[in-house]
Every structure is written in structure tokens, then in C-alpha cells.
Amino acid sequence: MIKKKAPAKKVKVKPAAKKKDPVLLSGGNPQIAKGYGDGPVQEYISAMPGWKKEIGRKLDEIIVRTVPYVYKAVKWNSPLYGIEGDGWFLGIHVFNKYVKVAFFRGSHLKPLPPGESKHKEVRYLDIKETDKIDEAQLSSWIKQASELPGEKM
């Protein structure tokens, strides 16, 4: 007597979990988990919406070229750049119409970055979609800022 094989059971295979797109907070700022090193910063930059992503890449490139030993982190949904053990000298934040670069000791930079702050030492540079980045000036500010005592956060 020949036994018939039972039909194979259908097994549902779950597709690989897709990585969720980061939540964009007000102003389009990506919500990225706190983390240290280049990885979280690159995740933040990749999540920056539209034209702001290219600004983020350019800023990161200029910062790393100017301060090759820079220490990076994402805290409070913003990339921070500093000198390990000495604190942070610069942060980036996304808004609807611009990307804000914060120099935490910006009042000591020459010439002063254009944006004022309610904090005595902080100065800002706002970069809009149509702005051309003055790489020489930005590099000078980054270099100067990296040589000042960092902000402990």
C-alpha cells in the first residue's frame, strides 16, 4: 500500500522588519535617540528633511575637515561637536526655514557670527535653503570655537 504525502503546510514568513523613519518634531527637526559617536550624528543627518540634509552633510564635512579629532554626539535631538573631555563647542538644529549652527562660546569668535542669543556667550549662524556657505569663514569660526573651553552638557 502506497501512502500519500500530506500536503506541505503553508508557513507564513514575516518580512524583515523595516527601519522606521524618524519622527520629525516641530520645525522638521529629526527625533534621534541620544547617542555618542559618528553613528547617531549620521543618523540625524540622514533624517534631516529635504534640502536641509545636504546642509547637514556639508556642515559635518567642514567640521571634520577643520577639527579631525572632533568628538560627536546627539543630545536633545541635536548633533553636538566637541573635544572629548573638554565639552561641546558647536551644535546643529533644524527649523522649518533654516538650519541653525550654534557656537556655544560664539561671543569670543572674530568676527562675531551674526545671530544673537539670549545666552551671553552663544552666537548663531542660520543657513537658509538659498544661502551659499562661506566655507572659509565657517572653518575659521569652527577652528576658533574648538580652541575655546567647551560647554559641559
Short mmCIF file of N, CA and C in Angstrom, two decimals:
data_model
loop_
_atom_site.label_atom_id
_atom_site.label_comp_id
_atom_site.label_asym_id
_atom_site.label_seq_id
_atom_site.Cartn_x
_atom_site.Cartn_y
_atom_site.Cartn_z
N MET A 1 0.83 -1.16 0.00
CA MET A 1 0.00 0.00 0.00
C MET A 1 0.89 1.24 0.00
N ILE A 2 0.59 2.20 -0.87
CA ILE A 2 1.37 3.43 -1.01
C ILE A 2 0.68 4.53 -0.21
N LYS A 3 1.48 5.12 0.67
CA LYS A 3 0.94 6.24 1.45
C LYS A 3 1.12 7.53 0.68
N LYS A 4 0.10 8.33 0.68
CA LYS A 4 0.19 9.64 0.04
C LYS A 4 0.80 10.61 1.04
N LYS A 5 1.67 11.47 0.50
CA LYS A 5 2.26 12.51 1.35
C LYS A 5 1.20 13.56 1.67
N ALA A 6 1.23 13.97 2.89
CA ALA A 6 0.33 15.05 3.28
C ALA A 6 0.80 16.33 2.62
N PRO A 7 -0.11 17.18 2.21
CA PRO A 7 0.31 18.45 1.59
C PRO A 7 1.14 19.27 2.59
N ALA A 8 2.15 19.94 2.06
CA ALA A 8 3.02 20.77 2.90
C ALA A 8 2.21 21.89 3.53
N LYS A 9 2.51 22.13 4.79
CA LYS A 9 1.83 23.22 5.49
C LYS A 9 2.40 24.55 5.01
N LYS A 10 1.52 25.49 4.85
CA LYS A 10 1.97 26.82 4.46
C LYS A 10 2.46 27.54 5.72
N VAL A 11 3.67 28.01 5.61
CA VAL A 11 4.28 28.74 6.72
C VAL A 11 4.38 30.19 6.32
N LYS A 12 3.86 31.03 7.16
CA LYS A 12 3.97 32.47 6.88
C LYS A 12 5.35 32.95 7.31
N VAL A 13 6.02 33.57 6.39
CA VAL A 13 7.33 34.13 6.69
C VAL A 13 7.15 35.63 6.86
N LYS A 14 7.59 36.09 8.02
CA LYS A 14 7.48 37.52 8.28
C LYS A 14 8.57 38.25 7.51
N PRO A 15 8.21 39.33 6.82
CA PRO A 15 9.25 40.10 6.14
C PRO A 15 10.16 40.74 7.17
N ALA A 16 11.39 41.01 6.77
CA ALA A 16 12.34 41.66 7.66
C ALA A 16 11.74 42.99 8.12
N ALA A 17 11.92 43.26 9.37
CA ALA A 17 11.38 44.50 9.92
C ALA A 17 12.03 45.70 9.23
N LYS A 18 11.18 46.58 8.80
CA LYS A 18 11.69 47.80 8.17
C LYS A 18 12.04 48.79 9.25
N LYS A 19 13.13 49.49 9.03
CA LYS A 19 13.52 50.53 9.97
C LYS A 19 12.56 51.69 9.82
N LYS A 20 11.99 52.11 10.91
CA LYS A 20 11.03 53.22 10.87
C LYS A 20 11.74 54.52 10.58
N ASP A 21 11.08 55.35 9.82
CA ASP A 21 11.61 56.69 9.61
C ASP A 21 11.51 57.45 10.92
N PRO A 22 12.52 58.25 11.22
CA PRO A 22 12.46 59.02 12.47
C PRO A 22 11.28 59.99 12.45
N VAL A 23 10.77 60.24 13.60
CA VAL A 23 9.72 61.23 13.76
C VAL A 23 10.34 62.61 13.57
N LEU A 24 9.65 63.47 12.84
CA LEU A 24 10.10 64.85 12.70
C LEU A 24 9.33 65.69 13.71
N LEU A 25 10.06 66.36 14.55
CA LEU A 25 9.46 67.24 15.55
C LEU A 25 9.11 68.58 14.91
N SER A 26 8.60 69.48 15.69
CA SER A 26 8.24 70.79 15.14
C SER A 26 9.43 71.40 14.43
N GLY A 27 9.17 72.01 13.31
CA GLY A 27 10.23 72.62 12.51
C GLY A 27 10.95 71.62 11.63
N GLY A 28 10.57 70.34 11.71
CA GLY A 28 11.23 69.33 10.90
C GLY A 28 12.50 68.78 11.51
N ASN A 29 12.70 69.03 12.80
CA ASN A 29 13.90 68.52 13.48
C ASN A 29 13.73 67.02 13.75
N PRO A 30 14.66 66.18 13.28
CA PRO A 30 14.53 64.74 13.50
C PRO A 30 14.65 64.35 14.97
N GLN A 31 13.80 63.41 15.39
CA GLN A 31 13.89 62.88 16.75
C GLN A 31 14.80 61.66 16.70
N ILE A 32 16.00 61.82 17.20
CA ILE A 32 17.01 60.76 17.19
C ILE A 32 17.40 60.47 18.64
N ALA A 33 17.51 59.21 18.96
CA ALA A 33 17.88 58.82 20.32
C ALA A 33 19.27 59.36 20.68
N LYS A 34 19.41 59.71 21.93
CA LYS A 34 20.70 60.17 22.45
C LYS A 34 21.76 59.11 22.18
N GLY A 35 22.91 59.56 21.71
CA GLY A 35 24.00 58.62 21.46
C GLY A 35 25.30 59.35 21.18
N TYR A 36 26.40 58.65 21.41
CA TYR A 36 27.72 59.24 21.24
C TYR A 36 28.43 58.61 20.05
N GLY A 37 29.21 59.44 19.36
CA GLY A 37 29.99 58.97 18.22
C GLY A 37 29.39 59.43 16.90
N ASP A 38 30.03 59.02 15.82
CA ASP A 38 29.62 59.44 14.49
C ASP A 38 28.28 58.83 14.07
N GLY A 39 27.99 57.60 14.51
CA GLY A 39 26.77 56.89 14.08
C GLY A 39 25.49 57.68 14.32
N PRO A 40 25.21 58.12 15.56
CA PRO A 40 23.99 58.88 15.80
C PRO A 40 23.94 60.20 15.03
N VAL A 41 25.09 60.84 14.83
CA VAL A 41 25.12 62.09 14.08
C VAL A 41 24.76 61.83 12.62
N GLN A 42 25.31 60.75 12.05
CA GLN A 42 24.99 60.41 10.66
C GLN A 42 23.51 60.02 10.52
N GLU A 43 22.97 59.36 11.55
CA GLU A 43 21.54 59.02 11.54
C GLU A 43 20.69 60.29 11.54
N TYR A 44 21.10 61.26 12.35
CA TYR A 44 20.40 62.54 12.40
C TYR A 44 20.45 63.22 11.02
N ILE A 45 21.65 63.31 10.45
CA ILE A 45 21.82 63.97 9.16
C ILE A 45 20.98 63.28 8.09
N SER A 46 20.97 61.96 8.08
CA SER A 46 20.19 61.20 7.10
C SER A 46 18.69 61.46 7.26
N ALA A 47 18.26 61.79 8.46
CA ALA A 47 16.84 62.03 8.72
C ALA A 47 16.43 63.49 8.51
N MET A 48 17.40 64.37 8.25
CA MET A 48 17.05 65.77 8.02
C MET A 48 16.20 65.86 6.75
N PRO A 49 15.09 66.59 6.80
CA PRO A 49 14.20 66.62 5.64
C PRO A 49 14.71 67.51 4.50
N GLY A 50 14.45 67.05 3.27
CA GLY A 50 14.68 67.85 2.07
C GLY A 50 16.07 68.42 1.93
N TRP A 51 16.13 69.69 1.55
CA TRP A 51 17.38 70.39 1.28
C TRP A 51 18.28 70.49 2.51
N LYS A 52 17.68 70.36 3.68
CA LYS A 52 18.45 70.50 4.93
C LYS A 52 19.46 69.37 5.09
N LYS A 53 19.16 68.20 4.51
CA LYS A 53 20.08 67.06 4.60
C LYS A 53 21.43 67.40 3.97
N GLU A 54 21.41 68.06 2.82
CA GLU A 54 22.67 68.43 2.16
C GLU A 54 23.44 69.46 3.00
N ILE A 55 22.73 70.38 3.63
CA ILE A 55 23.37 71.35 4.53
C ILE A 55 24.03 70.59 5.69
N GLY A 56 23.31 69.63 6.26
CA GLY A 56 23.86 68.84 7.36
C GLY A 56 25.12 68.09 6.96
N ARG A 57 25.09 67.49 5.78
CA ARG A 57 26.28 66.76 5.30
C ARG A 57 27.46 67.71 5.11
N LYS A 58 27.17 68.87 4.53
CA LYS A 58 28.23 69.85 4.28
C LYS A 58 28.82 70.35 5.61
N LEU A 59 27.95 70.66 6.56
CA LEU A 59 28.43 71.14 7.87
C LEU A 59 29.31 70.08 8.53
N ASP A 60 28.85 68.83 8.54
CA ASP A 60 29.62 67.75 9.15
C ASP A 60 30.97 67.60 8.47
N GLU A 61 30.97 67.68 7.15
CA GLU A 61 32.22 67.56 6.38
C GLU A 61 33.20 68.67 6.74
N ILE A 62 32.71 69.90 6.80
CA ILE A 62 33.57 71.05 7.13
C ILE A 62 34.10 70.93 8.56
N ILE A 63 33.24 70.53 9.49
CA ILE A 63 33.66 70.40 10.89
C ILE A 63 34.76 69.34 11.02
N VAL A 64 34.56 68.18 10.40
CA VAL A 64 35.53 67.09 10.50
C VAL A 64 36.84 67.46 9.81
N ARG A 65 36.74 68.16 8.68
CA ARG A 65 37.96 68.59 7.97
C ARG A 65 38.73 69.61 8.81
N THR A 66 38.02 70.49 9.50
CA THR A 66 38.65 71.55 10.29
C THR A 66 39.19 71.04 11.62
N VAL A 67 38.46 70.11 12.24
CA VAL A 67 38.84 69.55 13.54
C VAL A 67 38.78 68.02 13.41
N PRO A 68 39.82 67.40 12.85
CA PRO A 68 39.77 65.96 12.56
C PRO A 68 39.55 65.07 13.79
N TYR A 69 39.90 65.55 14.97
CA TYR A 69 39.76 64.79 16.20
C TYR A 69 38.46 65.12 16.94
N VAL A 70 37.49 65.71 16.23
CA VAL A 70 36.23 66.14 16.85
C VAL A 70 35.49 64.94 17.44
N TYR A 71 34.83 65.20 18.56
CA TYR A 71 34.01 64.22 19.25
C TYR A 71 32.57 64.57 18.94
N LYS A 72 31.73 63.58 18.65
CA LYS A 72 30.36 63.84 18.22
C LYS A 72 29.35 63.12 19.11
N ALA A 73 28.15 63.70 19.17
CA ALA A 73 27.04 63.07 19.89
C ALA A 73 25.74 63.68 19.40
N VAL A 74 24.65 62.99 19.68
CA VAL A 74 23.32 63.56 19.53
C VAL A 74 22.71 63.60 20.92
N LYS A 75 22.34 64.79 21.34
CA LYS A 75 21.66 65.02 22.61
C LYS A 75 20.56 66.03 22.35
N TRP A 76 19.42 65.85 23.00
CA TRP A 76 18.30 66.78 22.84
C TRP A 76 17.94 66.97 21.37
N ASN A 77 18.01 65.88 20.60
CA ASN A 77 17.66 65.91 19.17
C ASN A 77 18.50 66.91 18.38
N SER A 78 19.73 67.05 18.74
CA SER A 78 20.66 67.93 18.03
C SER A 78 22.05 67.32 18.02
N PRO A 79 22.72 67.33 16.86
CA PRO A 79 24.12 66.90 16.85
C PRO A 79 24.98 67.92 17.58
N LEU A 80 25.91 67.41 18.36
CA LEU A 80 26.85 68.26 19.07
C LEU A 80 28.27 67.85 18.67
N TYR A 81 29.15 68.83 18.62
CA TYR A 81 30.55 68.61 18.25
C TYR A 81 31.41 69.21 19.34
N GLY A 82 32.42 68.46 19.76
CA GLY A 82 33.27 68.96 20.84
C GLY A 82 34.62 68.28 20.85
N ILE A 83 35.32 68.54 21.92
CA ILE A 83 36.62 67.93 22.16
C ILE A 83 36.40 67.01 23.36
N GLU A 84 36.69 65.73 23.19
CA GLU A 84 36.43 64.77 24.25
C GLU A 84 37.11 65.20 25.55
N GLY A 85 36.32 65.22 26.61
CA GLY A 85 36.81 65.62 27.92
C GLY A 85 36.81 67.12 28.15
N ASP A 86 36.56 67.91 27.10
CA ASP A 86 36.59 69.37 27.22
C ASP A 86 35.24 70.02 26.95
N GLY A 87 34.25 69.27 26.55
CA GLY A 87 32.93 69.84 26.32
C GLY A 87 32.65 70.11 24.85
N TRP A 88 31.50 70.71 24.60
CA TRP A 88 30.97 70.93 23.25
C TRP A 88 31.20 72.36 22.81
N PHE A 89 31.60 72.54 21.56
CA PHE A 89 31.81 73.89 21.04
C PHE A 89 30.76 74.29 20.01
N LEU A 90 29.98 73.34 19.48
CA LEU A 90 29.05 73.65 18.40
C LEU A 90 27.89 72.66 18.40
N GLY A 91 26.71 73.15 18.04
CA GLY A 91 25.54 72.29 17.88
C GLY A 91 24.76 72.69 16.64
N ILE A 92 23.98 71.76 16.12
CA ILE A 92 23.15 71.99 14.92
C ILE A 92 21.71 71.66 15.27
N HIS A 93 20.78 72.44 14.74
CA HIS A 93 19.36 72.18 14.97
C HIS A 93 18.58 72.59 13.72
N VAL A 94 17.56 71.80 13.38
CA VAL A 94 16.76 72.05 12.19
C VAL A 94 15.49 72.82 12.55
N PHE A 95 15.19 73.83 11.76
CA PHE A 95 13.95 74.58 11.85
C PHE A 95 13.28 74.56 10.48
N ASN A 96 12.04 75.04 10.40
CA ASN A 96 11.30 74.99 9.13
C ASN A 96 12.05 75.65 7.98
N LYS A 97 12.59 76.83 8.20
CA LYS A 97 13.15 77.61 7.10
C LYS A 97 14.68 77.72 7.11
N TYR A 98 15.33 77.09 8.07
CA TYR A 98 16.79 77.19 8.14
C TYR A 98 17.37 76.10 9.03
N VAL A 99 18.68 75.94 8.93
CA VAL A 99 19.45 75.08 9.82
C VAL A 99 20.28 76.02 10.70
N LYS A 100 20.15 75.86 12.00
CA LYS A 100 20.85 76.74 12.95
C LYS A 100 22.13 76.07 13.43
N VAL A 101 23.23 76.82 13.30
CA VAL A 101 24.51 76.40 13.86
C VAL A 101 24.73 77.26 15.10
N ALA A 102 24.89 76.61 16.24
CA ALA A 102 25.11 77.33 17.50
C ALA A 102 26.57 77.19 17.92
N PHE A 103 27.22 78.32 18.10
CA PHE A 103 28.58 78.35 18.64
C PHE A 103 28.43 78.69 20.12
N PHE A 104 28.72 77.72 20.99
CA PHE A 104 28.43 77.89 22.41
C PHE A 104 29.27 78.96 23.09
N ARG A 105 30.44 79.27 22.55
CA ARG A 105 31.27 80.38 23.04
C ARG A 105 31.47 81.39 21.91
N GLY A 106 30.43 81.56 21.13
CA GLY A 106 30.48 82.39 19.93
C GLY A 106 30.80 83.85 20.15
N SER A 107 30.57 84.36 21.35
CA SER A 107 30.87 85.77 21.62
C SER A 107 32.37 86.03 21.62
N HIS A 108 33.17 84.96 21.61
CA HIS A 108 34.64 85.09 21.59
C HIS A 108 35.22 84.93 20.19
N LEU A 109 34.36 84.69 19.20
CA LEU A 109 34.84 84.47 17.83
C LEU A 109 35.01 85.78 17.09
N LYS A 110 35.97 85.83 16.19
CA LYS A 110 36.24 87.01 15.37
C LYS A 110 36.12 86.66 13.90
N PRO A 111 35.35 87.37 13.12
CA PRO A 111 34.30 88.30 13.55
C PRO A 111 33.17 87.52 14.21
N LEU A 112 32.30 88.21 14.89
CA LEU A 112 31.19 87.56 15.57
C LEU A 112 30.25 86.90 14.56
N PRO A 113 29.80 85.67 14.80
CA PRO A 113 28.73 85.12 13.98
C PRO A 113 27.50 86.03 14.11
N PRO A 114 26.69 86.14 13.05
CA PRO A 114 25.65 87.16 13.00
C PRO A 114 24.48 87.03 13.97
N GLY A 115 24.12 85.81 14.39
CA GLY A 115 22.92 85.64 15.20
C GLY A 115 23.17 85.80 16.68
N GLU A 116 22.38 86.67 17.30
CA GLU A 116 22.47 86.87 18.75
C GLU A 116 21.65 85.82 19.48
N SER A 117 21.92 85.67 20.76
CA SER A 117 21.21 84.72 21.59
C SER A 117 20.85 85.38 22.91
N LYS A 118 19.88 84.81 23.59
CA LYS A 118 19.57 85.30 24.93
C LYS A 118 20.66 84.88 25.92
N HIS A 119 21.48 83.91 25.51
CA HIS A 119 22.63 83.49 26.32
C HIS A 119 23.83 84.34 25.94
N LYS A 120 24.46 84.91 26.91
CA LYS A 120 25.53 85.89 26.71
C LYS A 120 26.63 85.43 25.74
N GLU A 121 27.09 84.19 25.86
CA GLU A 121 28.23 83.74 25.06
C GLU A 121 27.84 83.07 23.73
N VAL A 122 26.59 82.67 23.58
CA VAL A 122 26.18 81.91 22.39
C VAL A 122 25.91 82.84 21.21
N ARG A 123 26.39 82.42 20.03
CA ARG A 123 26.10 83.12 18.78
C ARG A 123 25.66 82.08 17.76
N TYR A 124 24.83 82.52 16.81
CA TYR A 124 24.25 81.61 15.83
C TYR A 124 24.59 82.00 14.40
N LEU A 125 24.55 80.99 13.55
CA LEU A 125 24.58 81.17 12.11
C LEU A 125 23.40 80.39 11.57
N ASP A 126 22.45 81.08 10.95
CA ASP A 126 21.29 80.43 10.35
C ASP A 126 21.54 80.27 8.86
N ILE A 127 21.38 79.05 8.36
CA ILE A 127 21.62 78.77 6.95
C ILE A 127 20.30 78.39 6.30
N LYS A 128 19.88 79.22 5.34
CA LYS A 128 18.63 79.00 4.61
C LYS A 128 18.91 78.26 3.32
N GLU A 129 17.85 77.77 2.70
CA GLU A 129 17.97 76.94 1.50
C GLU A 129 18.80 77.59 0.40
N THR A 130 18.62 78.87 0.18
CA THR A 130 19.30 79.55 -0.93
C THR A 130 20.64 80.17 -0.54
N ASP A 131 21.03 80.04 0.73
CA ASP A 131 22.30 80.62 1.18
C ASP A 131 23.48 79.83 0.64
N LYS A 132 24.53 80.55 0.30
CA LYS A 132 25.80 79.92 -0.06
C LYS A 132 26.66 79.96 1.20
N ILE A 133 27.18 78.82 1.58
CA ILE A 133 28.01 78.74 2.79
C ILE A 133 29.40 79.29 2.49
N ASP A 134 29.82 80.26 3.28
CA ASP A 134 31.17 80.80 3.18
C ASP A 134 32.07 79.84 3.96
N GLU A 135 32.63 78.85 3.25
CA GLU A 135 33.39 77.79 3.91
C GLU A 135 34.62 78.31 4.64
N ALA A 136 35.27 79.31 4.08
CA ALA A 136 36.47 79.86 4.74
C ALA A 136 36.09 80.48 6.08
N GLN A 137 35.02 81.28 6.10
CA GLN A 137 34.60 81.92 7.35
C GLN A 137 34.09 80.89 8.35
N LEU A 138 33.29 79.95 7.87
CA LEU A 138 32.76 78.92 8.75
C LEU A 138 33.90 78.08 9.35
N SER A 139 34.86 77.71 8.54
CA SER A 139 36.02 76.95 9.03
C SER A 139 36.78 77.73 10.08
N SER A 140 36.93 79.03 9.86
CA SER A 140 37.63 79.87 10.83
C SER A 140 36.89 79.88 12.16
N TRP A 141 35.56 80.05 12.12
CA TRP A 141 34.77 80.03 13.36
C TRP A 141 34.87 78.68 14.05
N ILE A 142 34.80 77.59 13.27
CA ILE A 142 34.88 76.24 13.85
C ILE A 142 36.23 76.04 14.53
N LYS A 143 37.30 76.43 13.85
CA LYS A 143 38.65 76.28 14.42
C LYS A 143 38.77 77.09 15.71
N GLN A 144 38.34 78.35 15.66
CA GLN A 144 38.40 79.20 16.86
C GLN A 144 37.59 78.58 18.00
N ALA A 145 36.37 78.16 17.67
CA ALA A 145 35.47 77.60 18.69
C ALA A 145 36.05 76.34 19.33
N SER A 146 36.71 75.51 18.51
CA SER A 146 37.28 74.26 19.03
C SER A 146 38.44 74.51 19.99
N GLU A 147 39.03 75.68 19.93
CA GLU A 147 40.17 76.01 20.79
C GLU A 147 39.75 76.68 22.10
N LEU A 148 38.47 76.99 22.22
CA LEU A 148 37.96 77.61 23.45
C LEU A 148 37.48 76.52 24.40
N PRO A 149 37.36 76.84 25.68
CA PRO A 149 36.79 75.84 26.61
C PRO A 149 35.38 75.46 26.15
N GLY A 150 35.08 74.17 26.17
CA GLY A 150 33.80 73.69 25.72
C GLY A 150 32.71 73.85 26.75
N GLU A 151 31.48 73.71 26.27
CA GLU A 151 30.30 73.79 27.12
C GLU A 151 30.02 72.38 27.66
N LYS A 152 29.83 72.27 28.96
CA LYS A 152 29.52 70.97 29.58
C LYS A 152 27.99 70.80 29.54
N MET A 153 27.56 69.74 28.88
CA MET A 153 26.11 69.46 28.80
C MET A 153 25.86 68.01 29.06
#
